Amino acid sequence: MKRLLYHILYAVSYAISLLPLWMLYGVSDCFFVLVYYLVGYRRKLVRRQLTSSFPEKTEAEIKEIERQFYHWLCDYFVETIKLLSISNEALLKHIEFRGVEELEKAFDRGQNCAAILGHYCNWEWLSATGLAFQRYPKAVMGLIYHPLYNEAFNQLFIDVRSSHGGLCVPKQDILRHLITLKREQRRSLFGYISDQSPKWENMHLWVDFLHHDTPVFTGAERIMQKMNDAVFFVDMQRPYRGKYICTFRLISNEAAKEEEFAITRRFYQMLEENIRRQPPFYLWTHNRWKRGREEFNRKYDVIDGRIIRKDEYK
């Protein structure tokens, strides 16, 4: 039954992906009216987060960013489905990669690379980064993902993300894969989406992000330092509909030499700069600030670097 559901999902998604992009954007326009005006999907949450993130903006400006966000969100879904059938050549007309030569310089030094990014612009299209390598066409372009509970949807997303050469690796297996690639002397670039909300027991660092005291993940940084990767921030822009520009900006040549949390702090600074440049293209439907420091301090203590619930030892 699960296998049948997957085949149906794949067949329908692939058939939709065969539509030209201009027609898919027409479908997106229809979905926008449904999602934004009729359903109002998470509009209260989006409005609240936009208002608190941009206190300097007027109500009219916030509403316009909100409207543009939902329009882009619908575009994101049809653009992602398009990955199933679009050719490499056609895709590269819609996404431009800059700074790839800096990645290849790290490969020349015998290093592997890590790209750290947020849920900004169409992060799914970054699975095509390997197509931009000139001197290392066989370098591994890896994507770290959190497996979905539904097996059919999980496999569909793997198919989408691997359709242009990306290697999908579950987050629990990433360190083993990286060690194997390094042992085999295979050059690789792995992408880490690092702006999710951590669980209480993983809150080792708080940063000022978009006017919020924000708990952040630090696990990606620890892996980068263990592997001594060259670390890059993925700066994305959407100059117009159907076009993305991805620029790899160096954060560290040698992650192992960085002070604790330096990479994570710099990432959030650069991500905020990215978002402020074009606010509509961040994933505002994600409840980014659902866990606060006051509640954390009330429920947890930090003892020898470990986060422990107060009711476990008191």
Backbone as CSV, one residue per row, in Angstrom:
resi,resn,N_x,N_y,N_z,CA_x,CA_y,CA_z,C_x,C_y,C_z
1,MET,0.821,-1.207,0.000,0.000,0.000,0.000,0.863,1.269,0.000
2,LYS,1.900,1.272,0.849,2.792,2.432,0.910,3.507,2.636,-0.419
3,ARG,3.910,1.520,-1.037,4.600,1.609,-2.318,3.670,2.150,-3.396
4,LEU,2.403,1.718,-3.343,1.423,2.193,-4.314,1.202,3.691,-4.165
5,LEU,1.088,4.145,-2.916,0.910,5.578,-2.672,2.085,6.368,-3.229
6,TYR,3.303,5.859,-3.028,4.479,6.552,-3.558,4.414,6.663,-5.079
7,HIS,4.083,5.572,-5.757,4.031,5.585,-7.224,2.962,6.558,-7.726
8,ILE,1.841,6.627,-7.030,0.794,7.574,-7.430,1.286,9.011,-7.242
9,LEU,1.895,9.282,-6.077,2.431,10.623,-5.813,3.470,11.026,-6.851
10,TYR,4.356,10.088,-7.147,5.418,10.399,-8.102,4.834,10.662,-9.491
11,ALA,3.894,9.820,-9.923,3.305,9.964,-11.256,2.588,11.309,-11.401
12,VAL,1.810,11.661,-10.388,1.084,12.938,-10.435,2.060,14.112,-10.419
13,SER,3.053,14.053,-9.534,4.024,15.145,-9.422,4.831,15.291,-10.710
14,TYR,5.231,14.170,-11.275,6.025,14.231,-12.512,5.194,14.806,-13.653
15,ALA,3.934,14.394,-13.734,3.055,14.907,-14.794,2.898,16.418,-14.667
16,ILE,2.730,16.909,-13.432,2.612,18.348,-13.208,3.911,19.048,-13.586
17,SER,5.040,18.419,-13.264,6.344,19.038,-13.533,6.614,19.220,-15.022
18,LEU,5.921,18.474,-15.865,6.126,18.577,-17.310,5.556,19.866,-17.891
19,LEU,4.690,20.529,-17.131,4.162,21.818,-17.588,5.296,22.832,-17.663
20,PRO,5.268,23.716,-18.651,6.321,24.754,-18.717,6.240,25.641,-17.482
21,LEU,7.351,26.248,-17.134,7.422,27.016,-15.895,6.419,28.170,-15.895
22,TRP,6.213,28.813,-17.048,5.273,29.929,-17.081,3.854,29.463,-16.749
23,MET,3.526,28.240,-17.158,2.199,27.698,-16.854,2.114,27.305,-15.371
24,LEU,3.212,26.767,-14.836,3.239,26.435,-13.412,3.067,27.689,-12.551
25,TYR,3.623,28.805,-13.009,3.427,30.045,-12.267,1.966,30.499,-12.324
26,GLY,1.284,30.167,-13.414,-0.152,30.434,-13.468,-0.903,29.603,-12.439
27,VAL,-0.502,28.336,-12.285,-1.079,27.483,-11.243,-0.791,28.079,-9.864
28,SER,0.430,28.562,-9.693,0.814,29.178,-8.420,-0.051,30.390,-8.109
29,ASP,-0.371,31.191,-9.111,-1.222,32.363,-8.903,-2.593,31.961,-8.360
30,CYS,-3.120,30.863,-8.892,-4.424,30.372,-8.418,-4.323,29.871,-6.977
31,PHE,-3.254,29.150,-6.677,-3.052,28.665,-5.313,-2.871,29.819,-4.336
32,PHE,-2.223,30.883,-4.802,-2.006,32.052,-3.944,-3.339,32.628,-3.463
33,VAL,-4.294,32.767,-4.362,-5.611,33.288,-3.990,-6.261,32.379,-2.945
34,LEU,-6.134,31.076,-3.160,-6.720,30.106,-2.231,-6.039,30.150,-0.871
35,VAL,-4.695,30.078,-0.888,-3.933,29.982,0.362,-3.971,31.288,1.159
36,TYR,-3.867,32.414,0.472,-3.754,33.693,1.174,-5.115,34.296,1.529
37,TYR,-6.007,34.380,0.544,-7.264,35.069,0.770,-8.362,34.173,1.335
38,LEU,-8.460,32.936,0.864,-9.567,32.075,1.275,-9.241,31.253,2.525
39,VAL,-8.090,30.565,2.525,-7.710,29.732,3.659,-7.023,30.550,4.752
40,GLY,-6.200,31.492,4.332,-5.461,32.310,5.305,-4.472,31.490,6.107
41,TYR,-3.753,30.599,5.418,-2.836,29.659,6.070,-1.795,30.377,6.927
42,ARG,-1.893,30.200,8.239,-0.958,30.742,9.230,-0.744,32.256,9.112
43,ARG,-1.748,32.980,8.653,-1.572,34.416,8.451,-1.314,35.164,9.759
44,LYS,-1.960,34.746,10.847,-1.733,35.423,12.125,-0.288,35.265,12.574
45,LEU,0.251,34.045,12.414,1.641,33.795,12.777,2.585,34.613,11.907
46,VAL,2.354,34.616,10.610,3.221,35.357,9.682,3.183,36.844,10.001
47,ARG,1.978,37.387,10.220,1.852,38.812,10.527,2.583,39.150,11.825
48,ARG,2.432,38.298,12.846,3.084,38.550,14.131,4.600,38.535,13.996
49,GLN,5.130,37.567,13.260,6.584,37.456,13.129,7.152,38.571,12.265
50,LEU,6.451,38.957,11.232,6.914,40.076,10.408,6.909,41.380,11.205
51,THR,5.863,41.596,11.975,5.748,42.837,12.743,6.847,42.942,13.794
52,SER,7.142,41.835,14.472,8.179,41.866,15.503,9.586,41.884,14.909
53,SER,9.746,41.364,13.703,11.068,41.339,13.060,11.412,42.665,12.395
54,PHE,10.393,43.424,12.005,10.620,44.705,11.318,9.797,45.811,12.007
55,PRO,10.133,46.143,13.249,9.352,47.157,13.976,9.419,48.540,13.334
56,GLU,10.408,48.751,12.475,10.564,50.052,11.831,9.623,50.247,10.650
57,LYS,8.961,49.171,10.206,8.108,49.247,9.021,6.663,49.566,9.409
58,THR,5.977,50.234,8.486,4.581,50.586,8.716,3.697,49.355,8.518
59,GLU,2.451,49.466,8.978,1.505,48.363,8.802,1.297,48.052,7.328
60,ALA,1.256,49.079,6.493,1.073,48.873,5.055,2.266,48.118,4.454
61,GLU,3.467,48.457,4.912,4.659,47.770,4.410,4.663,46.305,4.856
62,ILE,4.267,46.048,6.088,4.212,44.671,6.586,3.205,43.862,5.771
63,LYS,2.050,44.420,5.503,1.025,43.723,4.725,1.523,43.406,3.314
64,GLU,2.287,44.317,2.729,2.803,44.077,1.381,3.858,42.971,1.384
65,ILE,4.734,42.974,2.383,5.711,41.887,2.510,4.979,40.561,2.698
66,GLU,3.958,40.572,3.536,3.166,39.367,3.780,2.553,38.840,2.485
67,ARG,1.951,39.718,1.715,1.330,39.302,0.448,2.377,38.725,-0.504
68,GLN,3.515,39.405,-0.628,4.573,38.922,-1.511,5.120,37.581,-1.024
69,PHE,5.195,37.405,0.300,5.677,36.136,0.841,4.784,34.980,0.406
70,TYR,3.481,35.120,0.568,2.586,34.024,0.201,2.628,33.751,-1.300
71,HIS,2.795,34.799,-2.075,2.915,34.606,-3.528,4.177,33.802,-3.845
72,TRP,5.288,34.161,-3.197,6.529,33.401,-3.405,6.403,31.974,-2.877
73,LEU,5.742,31.778,-1.730,5.618,30.447,-1.157,4.924,29.494,-2.138
74,CYS,3.899,29.974,-2.804,3.225,29.152,-3.817,4.153,28.883,-4.997
75,ASP,4.955,29.873,-5.370,5.961,29.669,-6.419,6.968,28.600,-6.006
76,TYR,7.371,28.644,-4.733,8.346,27.681,-4.220,7.881,26.246,-4.466
77,PHE,6.605,25.975,-4.212,6.101,24.611,-4.363,6.116,24.163,-5.825
78,VAL,5.685,25.017,-6.742,5.680,24.582,-8.145,7.098,24.515,-8.694
79,GLU,7.973,25.413,-8.240,9.378,25.361,-8.670,10.039,24.068,-8.202
80,THR,9.704,23.644,-6.995,10.291,22.421,-6.453,9.825,21.202,-7.235
81,ILE,8.555,21.130,-7.547,8.038,20.025,-8.351,8.699,20.004,-9.727
82,LYS,8.975,21.175,-10.273,9.588,21.274,-11.603,10.936,20.561,-11.666
83,LEU,11.613,20.439,-10.529,12.917,19.774,-10.508,12.851,18.339,-11.026
84,LEU,11.689,17.696,-10.933,11.575,16.295,-11.337,11.833,16.085,-12.819
85,SER,11.533,17.082,-13.646,11.642,16.858,-15.092,12.487,17.877,-15.847
86,ILE,12.780,19.010,-15.232,13.555,20.026,-15.951,14.967,19.527,-16.217
87,SER,15.501,19.837,-17.391,16.860,19.406,-17.730,17.887,20.241,-16.989
88,ASN,19.102,19.719,-16.888,20.178,20.472,-16.238,20.408,21.802,-16.934
89,GLU,20.410,21.767,-18.257,20.677,22.984,-19.033,19.596,24.037,-18.786
90,ALA,18.348,23.590,-18.774,17.251,24.538,-18.557,17.279,25.094,-17.135
91,LEU,17.597,24.245,-16.170,17.629,24.696,-14.777,18.688,25.767,-14.572
92,LEU,19.838,25.591,-15.201,20.927,26.560,-15.036,20.608,27.913,-15.663
93,LYS,19.553,27.991,-16.439,19.092,29.284,-16.945,18.286,30.031,-15.889
94,HIS,17.838,29.284,-14.895,16.998,29.886,-13.857,17.722,30.074,-12.535
95,ILE,18.852,29.410,-12.347,19.637,29.622,-11.130,21.102,29.796,-11.511
96,GLU,21.676,30.859,-10.996,23.075,31.207,-11.294,23.908,31.022,-10.030
97,PHE,25.030,30.327,-10.171,25.907,30.067,-9.032,27.163,30.931,-9.142
98,ARG,27.446,31.672,-8.093,28.631,32.516,-8.050,29.504,32.102,-6.868
99,GLY,30.817,32.300,-7.013,31.744,31.951,-5.944,32.132,30.489,-5.921
100,VAL,31.757,29.744,-6.958,32.084,28.313,-7.001,33.591,28.099,-7.081
101,GLU,34.289,29.042,-7.681,35.744,28.909,-7.785,36.406,28.880,-6.400
102,GLU,35.783,29.540,-5.416,36.318,29.496,-4.051,36.140,28.112,-3.434
103,LEU,35.046,27.454,-3.762,34.852,26.069,-3.319,35.936,25.177,-3.917
104,GLU,36.215,25.379,-5.180,37.193,24.533,-5.863,38.611,24.811,-5.367
105,LYS,38.874,26.025,-4.893,40.180,26.311,-4.282,40.357,25.497,-3.004
106,ALA,39.267,25.358,-2.245,39.327,24.521,-1.043,39.568,23.066,-1.426
107,PHE,38.933,22.605,-2.491,39.180,21.247,-2.985,40.648,21.077,-3.357
108,ASP,41.233,22.118,-3.967,42.657,22.064,-4.340,43.537,21.853,-3.109
109,ARG,43.121,22.420,-1.975,43.901,22.292,-0.744,43.669,20.945,-0.060
110,GLY,42.816,20.120,-0.645,42.510,18.828,-0.054,41.404,18.885,0.980
111,GLN,40.682,19.998,1.017,39.594,20.161,1.972,38.256,19.844,1.337
112,ASN,37.316,19.447,2.173,35.931,19.401,1.755,35.235,20.662,2.242
113,CYS,34.041,20.912,1.717,33.348,22.169,2.002,31.992,21.924,2.652
114,ALA,31.582,22.911,3.428,30.251,22.910,4.027,29.574,24.216,3.657
115,ALA,28.330,24.124,3.243,27.534,25.312,2.934,26.432,25.421,3.976
116,ILE,26.344,26.557,4.627,25.357,26.748,5.681,24.322,27.765,5.198
117,LEU,23.056,27.436,5.340,21.996,28.250,4.755,20.745,28.207,5.604
118,GLY,19.807,29.097,5.276,18.524,29.122,5.945,17.411,28.774,4.971
119,HIS,16.193,28.787,5.480,15.022,28.546,4.628,14.694,29.856,3.905
120,TYR,15.499,30.130,2.897,15.413,31.408,2.206,15.508,31.188,0.699
121,CYS,14.669,31.909,-0.049,14.531,31.676,-1.494,14.236,30.186,-1.719
122,ASN,14.572,29.642,-2.878,14.270,28.224,-3.091,15.502,27.393,-2.791
123,TRP,15.587,26.922,-1.548,16.737,26.127,-1.124,16.770,24.765,-1.817
124,GLU,15.632,24.296,-2.329,15.618,23.003,-3.023,16.431,23.068,-4.314
125,TRP,16.437,24.208,-4.975,17.169,24.340,-6.242,18.684,24.278,-6.028
126,LEU,19.121,24.426,-4.784,20.555,24.333,-4.513,21.091,22.920,-4.708
127,SER,20.202,21.954,-4.851,20.641,20.584,-5.129,21.362,20.489,-6.466
128,ALA,21.243,21.536,-7.286,21.903,21.551,-8.596,23.288,22.187,-8.550
129,THR,23.789,22.523,-7.354,25.080,23.206,-7.246,26.195,22.452,-7.948
130,GLY,26.186,21.134,-7.860,27.249,20.335,-8.483,27.382,20.568,-9.973
131,LEU,26.311,21.031,-10.614,26.358,21.299,-12.058,27.271,22.477,-12.377
132,ALA,27.552,23.306,-11.371,28.367,24.501,-11.599,29.857,24.252,-11.443
133,PHE,30.258,23.082,-10.905,31.678,22.801,-10.756,32.340,22.637,-12.114
134,GLN,33.463,23.326,-12.310,34.186,23.247,-13.572,35.327,22.239,-13.514
135,ARG,36.144,22.305,-12.446,37.324,21.442,-12.355,37.084,20.187,-11.518
136,TYR,35.962,20.145,-10.833,35.641,18.975,-10.007,34.215,18.491,-10.319
137,PRO,33.982,18.090,-11.551,32.620,17.681,-11.923,32.119,16.453,-11.177
138,LYS,33.046,15.665,-10.591,32.632,14.460,-9.866,32.558,14.671,-8.357
139,ALA,32.708,15.915,-7.922,32.588,16.196,-6.493,31.172,15.873,-6.020
140,VAL,31.065,15.402,-4.803,29.765,15.021,-4.250,29.035,16.263,-3.744
141,MET,27.823,16.479,-4.239,26.973,17.554,-3.740,25.944,16.916,-2.817
142,GLY,26.099,17.104,-1.507,25.262,16.413,-0.543,24.238,17.310,0.119
143,LEU,23.099,16.725,0.431,22.028,17.428,1.127,21.650,16.634,2.372
144,ILE,21.655,17.285,3.507,21.310,16.631,4.766,19.831,16.874,5.031
145,TYR,19.096,15.815,5.322,17.665,15.987,5.508,17.164,15.227,6.728
146,HIS,16.032,15.702,7.221,15.350,15.023,8.324,14.255,14.153,7.713
147,PRO,14.354,12.833,7.827,13.361,11.951,7.191,11.941,12.276,7.643
148,LEU,11.007,12.274,6.684,9.605,12.512,6.988,8.961,11.243,7.532
149,TYR,7.935,11.422,8.338,7.246,10.273,8.924,6.564,9.446,7.843
150,ASN,5.948,10.124,6.859,5.276,9.418,5.772,6.316,8.934,4.763
151,GLU,6.423,7.635,4.573,7.466,7.071,3.711,7.298,7.470,2.256
152,ALA,6.062,7.584,1.788,5.822,7.943,0.392,6.299,9.359,0.102
153,PHE,5.918,10.305,0.965,6.355,11.685,0.789,7.864,11.810,0.994
154,ASN,8.406,11.050,1.920,9.846,11.079,2.160,10.615,10.668,0.903
155,GLN,10.181,9.588,0.254,10.859,9.124,-0.955,10.681,10.110,-2.096
156,LEU,9.493,10.745,-2.178,9.268,11.731,-3.224,10.242,12.898,-3.079
157,PHE,10.439,13.372,-1.842,11.366,14.483,-1.635,12.804,14.068,-1.932
158,ILE,13.156,12.831,-1.645,14.488,12.344,-2.003,14.655,12.359,-3.518
159,ASP,13.624,11.936,-4.234,13.674,11.942,-5.699,13.843,13.360,-6.238
160,VAL,13.109,14.298,-5.656,13.202,15.691,-6.089,14.613,16.228,-5.853
161,ARG,15.140,15.994,-4.661,16.423,16.576,-4.280,17.613,15.895,-4.941
162,SER,17.426,14.685,-5.434,18.528,13.975,-6.097,18.406,14.007,-7.617
163,SER,17.400,14.716,-8.125,17.130,14.691,-9.567,18.206,15.389,-10.395
164,HIS,19.035,16.218,-9.746,20.095,16.917,-10.481,21.462,16.685,-9.840
165,GLY,21.636,15.466,-9.341,22.951,15.053,-8.872,23.192,15.163,-7.394
166,GLY,22.221,15.625,-6.632,22.407,15.745,-5.196,22.339,14.388,-4.498
167,LEU,23.151,14.225,-3.453,23.142,13.009,-2.643,22.433,13.328,-1.333
168,CYS,21.301,12.669,-1.085,20.527,12.919,0.130,20.989,11.991,1.245
169,VAL,21.344,12.574,2.377,21.834,11.794,3.513,21.021,12.153,4.751
170,PRO,20.412,11.165,5.430,19.691,11.460,6.672,20.630,12.080,7.703
171,LYS,20.114,13.004,8.489,20.982,13.755,9.400,21.695,12.858,10.408
172,GLN,21.060,11.746,10.771,21.694,10.861,11.749,22.876,10.092,11.165
173,ASP,23.015,10.090,9.833,24.090,9.341,9.185,25.193,10.226,8.618
174,ILE,25.053,11.557,8.782,25.935,12.454,8.042,27.403,12.316,8.433
175,LEU,27.702,12.198,9.718,29.105,12.147,10.129,29.788,10.919,9.538
176,ARG,29.108,9.795,9.551,29.678,8.568,8.971,29.952,8.757,7.479
177,HIS,29.041,9.404,6.759,29.247,9.642,5.326,30.444,10.563,5.087
178,LEU,30.559,11.609,5.887,31.651,12.553,5.705,33.003,11.894,5.957
179,ILE,33.076,11.079,6.994,34.329,10.390,7.302,34.705,9.434,6.182
180,THR,33.703,8.743,5.632,33.963,7.815,4.526,34.472,8.560,3.297
181,LEU,33.839,9.675,2.955,34.266,10.458,1.797,35.684,10.993,1.977
182,LYS,35.993,11.443,3.182,37.336,11.972,3.448,38.370,10.866,3.364
183,ARG,38.043,9.695,3.889,38.962,8.562,3.830,39.221,8.159,2.375
184,GLU,38.185,8.258,1.533,38.310,7.896,0.118,38.878,9.035,-0.718
185,GLN,39.178,10.176,-0.073,39.726,11.365,-0.728,38.811,11.855,-1.851
186,ARG,37.531,11.810,-1.592,36.548,12.327,-2.536,36.107,13.704,-2.063
187,ARG,36.202,14.682,-2.935,35.819,16.037,-2.586,34.299,16.146,-2.494
188,SER,33.825,16.942,-1.532,32.386,17.047,-1.325,31.997,18.426,-0.811
189,LEU,30.768,18.783,-1.089,30.125,19.970,-0.540,28.791,19.519,0.036
190,PHE,28.598,19.716,1.334,27.333,19.362,1.966,26.649,20.614,2.487
191,GLY,25.341,20.679,2.256,24.549,21.821,2.691,23.842,21.553,4.002
192,TYR,23.911,22.517,4.924,23.269,22.424,6.232,22.243,23.546,6.360
193,ILE,20.960,23.205,6.415,19.938,24.204,6.710,19.886,24.345,8.227
194,SER,20.301,25.496,8.715,20.601,25.611,10.153,19.759,26.634,10.896
195,ASP,18.578,26.961,10.372,17.765,27.965,11.066,16.488,27.382,11.664
196,GLN,16.465,26.057,11.906,15.313,25.468,12.572,15.324,25.811,14.061
197,SER,14.189,25.609,14.693,14.103,25.822,16.142,14.568,24.561,16.862
198,PRO,15.607,24.645,17.680,16.081,23.447,18.395,15.142,23.056,19.521
199,LYS,15.204,21.791,19.904,14.459,21.337,21.069,15.136,21.894,22.325
200,TRP,14.409,21.872,23.440,14.928,22.455,24.664,16.316,21.927,25.013
201,GLU,16.514,20.604,24.892,17.777,20.002,25.322,18.949,20.324,24.401
202,ASN,18.681,20.993,23.275,19.748,21.361,22.339,20.012,22.863,22.309
203,MET,19.511,23.590,23.276,19.667,25.044,23.279,20.961,25.451,23.986
204,HIS,22.052,25.373,23.262,23.362,25.716,23.828,23.795,27.144,23.488
205,LEU,23.050,27.800,22.590,23.441,29.144,22.163,22.203,29.949,21.803
206,TRP,22.227,31.236,22.205,21.169,32.173,21.853,21.819,33.343,21.114
207,VAL,21.182,33.816,20.050,21.713,34.942,19.283,20.608,35.969,19.071
208,ASP,21.022,37.205,18.805,20.082,38.263,18.441,19.822,38.138,16.945
209,PHE,18.612,37.754,16.593,18.265,37.513,15.195,16.921,38.159,14.895
210,LEU,16.939,39.172,14.034,15.719,39.875,13.636,14.934,40.383,14.855
211,HIS,15.666,41.024,15.773,15.084,41.629,16.972,14.505,40.595,17.938
212,HIS,14.958,39.354,17.867,14.492,38.315,18.770,15.691,37.647,19.451
213,ASP,15.529,37.327,20.717,16.489,36.493,21.432,16.204,35.054,20.986
214,THR,17.091,34.495,20.171,16.767,33.296,19.405,17.650,32.107,19.765
215,PRO,17.054,30.971,20.178,17.852,29.758,20.386,18.200,29.134,19.040
216,VAL,19.424,28.642,18.899,19.866,28.145,17.592,20.590,26.805,17.729
217,PHE,20.594,26.058,16.626,21.337,24.811,16.563,22.837,25.088,16.455
218,THR,23.626,24.253,17.074,25.084,24.358,16.946,25.708,23.047,16.451
219,GLY,24.872,22.044,16.209,25.383,20.746,15.774,26.112,20.796,14.450
220,ALA,25.607,21.599,13.509,26.263,21.704,12.202,27.681,22.233,12.358
221,GLU,27.837,23.253,13.198,29.166,23.817,13.430,30.122,22.777,14.004
222,ARG,29.637,21.966,14.926,30.508,20.953,15.533,30.988,19.945,14.483
223,ILE,30.109,19.575,13.577,30.509,18.650,12.509,31.535,19.305,11.598
224,MET,31.306,20.558,11.214,32.238,21.280,10.350,33.620,21.376,10.987
225,GLN,33.657,21.624,12.297,34.945,21.736,12.974,35.632,20.382,13.082
226,LYS,34.861,19.357,13.321,35.442,18.012,13.411,36.082,17.611,12.080
227,MET,35.437,17.987,10.964,35.945,17.640,9.640,36.926,18.696,9.105
228,ASN,37.075,19.809,9.818,37.908,20.943,9.389,37.549,21.380,7.965
229,ASP,36.261,21.584,7.748,35.769,22.018,6.436,36.103,23.486,6.188
230,ALA,36.096,23.836,4.910,35.981,25.238,4.528,34.481,25.532,4.528
231,VAL,34.080,26.599,5.220,32.654,26.858,5.439,32.211,28.099,4.666
232,PHE,31.082,27.962,3.980,30.545,29.051,3.163,29.090,29.323,3.533
233,PHE,28.737,30.594,3.510,27.336,30.982,3.641,26.719,31.038,2.257
234,VAL,25.491,30.534,2.151,24.788,30.563,0.871,23.913,31.817,0.829
235,ASP,24.384,32.809,0.108,23.667,34.077,-0.057,22.785,33.954,-1.298
236,MET,21.464,34.103,-1.118,20.563,33.948,-2.257,19.771,35.230,-2.520
237,GLN,19.504,35.456,-3.789,18.689,36.578,-4.224,17.679,36.078,-5.262
238,ARG,16.571,36.772,-5.350,15.578,36.486,-6.388,15.304,37.797,-7.126
239,PRO,16.086,38.090,-8.152,15.919,39.372,-8.839,14.578,39.506,-9.539
240,TYR,14.040,38.394,-9.997,12.702,38.400,-10.590,12.167,36.975,-10.597
241,ARG,10.917,36.834,-10.874,10.264,35.529,-10.831,10.936,34.578,-11.828
242,GLY,11.300,33.394,-11.331,11.929,32.409,-12.194,13.434,32.524,-12.275
243,LYS,14.034,33.385,-11.426,15.487,33.557,-11.448,16.012,33.663,-10.023
244,TYR,17.019,32.856,-9.708,17.710,32.915,-8.426,19.204,33.084,-8.671
245,ILE,19.837,33.831,-7.800,21.297,33.979,-7.827,21.829,33.480,-6.492
246,CYS,22.697,32.489,-6.539,23.280,31.890,-5.339,24.765,32.223,-5.296
247,THR,25.190,32.899,-4.241,26.581,33.286,-4.082,27.153,32.630,-2.833
248,PHE,28.266,31.914,-2.994,28.930,31.280,-1.854,29.916,32.270,-1.255
249,ARG,29.662,32.654,-0.006,30.501,33.632,0.685,31.254,32.939,1.819
250,LEU,32.559,33.100,1.822,33.411,32.400,2.778,33.159,32.879,4.205
251,ILE,32.969,31.926,5.103,32.906,32.203,6.541,34.212,31.804,7.213
252,SER,34.758,30.653,6.823,36.008,30.188,7.433,36.747,29.259,6.483
253,ASN,38.061,29.470,6.349,38.890,28.558,5.558,39.163,27.263,6.301
254,GLU,39.226,27.350,7.634,39.508,26.176,8.454,38.612,26.206,9.675
255,ALA,37.539,25.449,9.607,36.553,25.485,10.687,37.143,25.061,12.028
256,ALA,38.099,24.134,12.013,38.665,23.607,13.254,39.384,24.686,14.068
257,LYS,39.805,25.769,13.431,40.549,26.812,14.118,39.646,27.918,14.674
258,GLU,38.347,27.839,14.397,37.437,28.884,14.847,37.062,28.692,16.315
259,GLU,36.808,29.806,16.989,36.324,29.741,18.364,34.919,29.144,18.393
260,GLU,34.578,28.568,19.522,33.263,27.946,19.651,32.154,28.946,19.336
261,PHE,31.230,28.523,18.498,30.034,29.258,18.094,30.309,30.414,17.141
262,ALA,31.569,30.651,16.771,31.875,31.777,15.874,31.204,31.589,14.513
263,ILE,31.218,30.381,13.997,30.619,30.107,12.687,29.113,30.303,12.748
264,THR,28.491,29.793,13.791,27.041,29.913,13.924,26.622,31.378,14.066
265,ARG,27.353,32.135,14.874,27.027,33.557,15.044,27.147,34.307,13.719
266,ARG,28.218,34.031,12.982,28.418,34.726,11.703,27.325,34.335,10.712
267,PHE,26.928,33.069,10.735,25.855,32.620,9.843,24.584,33.419,10.069
268,TYR,24.200,33.600,11.333,22.962,34.316,11.613,23.060,35.796,11.259
269,GLN,24.231,36.370,11.390,24.417,37.758,10.955,24.211,37.878,9.446
270,MET,24.794,36.940,8.708,24.702,36.991,7.249,23.292,36.647,6.776
271,LEU,22.636,35.705,7.455,21.273,35.367,7.087,20.340,36.555,7.307
272,GLU,20.527,37.257,8.410,19.683,38.431,8.657,19.898,39.494,7.577
273,GLU,21.148,39.704,7.181,21.419,40.655,6.100,20.695,40.230,4.825
274,ASN,20.720,38.939,4.547,20.054,38.390,3.379,18.543,38.653,3.426
275,ILE,17.946,38.381,4.581,16.501,38.538,4.742,16.101,40.006,4.651
276,ARG,16.882,40.886,5.275,16.539,42.303,5.247,16.605,42.873,3.834
277,ARG,17.434,42.294,2.996,17.535,42.759,1.611,16.259,42.454,0.833
278,GLN,15.695,41.260,1.041,14.459,40.860,0.374,13.599,40.064,1.374
279,PRO,12.863,40.751,2.238,12.121,40.075,3.313,11.089,39.030,2.877
280,PRO,10.441,39.157,1.722,9.368,38.193,1.414,9.828,36.753,1.223
281,PHE,11.118,36.519,1.030,11.553,35.193,0.600,12.088,34.319,1.731
282,TYR,11.741,34.675,2.970,12.068,33.832,4.119,10.836,33.018,4.490
283,LEU,11.026,31.861,5.120,9.916,30.973,5.439,9.203,31.451,6.712
284,TRP,8.358,32.462,6.570,7.708,33.079,7.712,6.596,32.215,8.309
285,THR,6.156,31.174,7.640,5.143,30.287,8.211,5.730,29.341,9.253
286,HIS,7.051,29.260,9.343,7.685,28.460,10.384,7.665,29.238,11.692
287,ASN,7.162,28.619,12.752,7.057,29.280,14.052,8.443,29.353,14.694
288,ARG,9.221,30.316,14.243,10.636,30.380,14.572,10.905,30.668,16.044
289,TRP,10.023,31.442,16.690,10.304,31.885,18.059,9.278,31.334,19.046
290,LYS,8.969,30.060,18.909,7.970,29.447,19.793,8.542,29.098,21.165
291,ARG,9.870,29.073,21.301,10.492,28.759,22.585,11.365,29.941,23.017
292,GLY,11.087,30.470,24.216,11.803,31.650,24.684,12.748,31.354,25.834
293,ARG,13.653,32.290,26.080,14.657,32.100,27.122,14.027,32.079,28.523
294,GLU,12.997,32.886,28.718,12.368,32.914,30.035,11.794,31.540,30.397
295,GLU,11.116,30.902,29.447,10.565,29.570,29.695,11.687,28.556,29.879
296,PHE,12.754,28.710,29.067,13.905,27.820,29.194,14.507,27.903,30.596
297,ASN,14.724,29.118,31.077,15.320,29.301,32.408,14.416,28.765,33.511
298,ARG,13.110,28.798,33.266,12.168,28.304,34.262,12.170,26.776,34.339
299,LYS,12.418,26.116,33.214,12.300,24.662,33.142,13.630,23.916,33.206
300,TYR,14.735,24.604,32.819,15.996,23.885,32.647,17.144,24.578,33.359
301,ASP,18.164,23.770,33.674,19.447,24.260,34.168,20.539,23.736,33.250
302,VAL,21.620,24.491,33.166,22.793,24.054,32.408,23.870,23.672,33.413
303,ILE,24.226,22.388,33.446,25.198,21.874,34.402,26.315,21.169,33.645
304,ASP,27.538,21.724,33.735,28.699,21.163,33.031,28.423,21.012,31.543
305,GLY,27.764,22.001,30.960,27.487,21.983,29.532,26.279,21.157,29.131
306,ARG,25.659,20.465,30.082,24.487,19.636,29.795,23.225,20.371,30.222
307,ILE,22.189,20.235,29.391,20.906,20.869,29.685,20.007,19.837,30.362
308,ILE,19.585,20.141,31.584,18.848,19.171,32.394,17.558,19.805,32.909
309,ARG,16.462,19.078,32.779,15.193,19.549,33.329,15.289,19.656,34.855
310,LYS,14.777,20.731,35.374,14.873,20.950,36.824,14.111,19.895,37.613
311,ASP,13.001,19.405,37.043,12.220,18.411,37.779,12.837,17.020,37.755
312,GLU,13.987,16.866,37.044,14.659,15.567,37.018,15.601,15.380,38.190
313,TYR,16.011,16.468,38.830,16.970,16.312,39.923,16.584,17.096,41.169
314,LYS,15.441,17.727,41.142,15.023,18.491,42.321,13.833,17.796,42.969
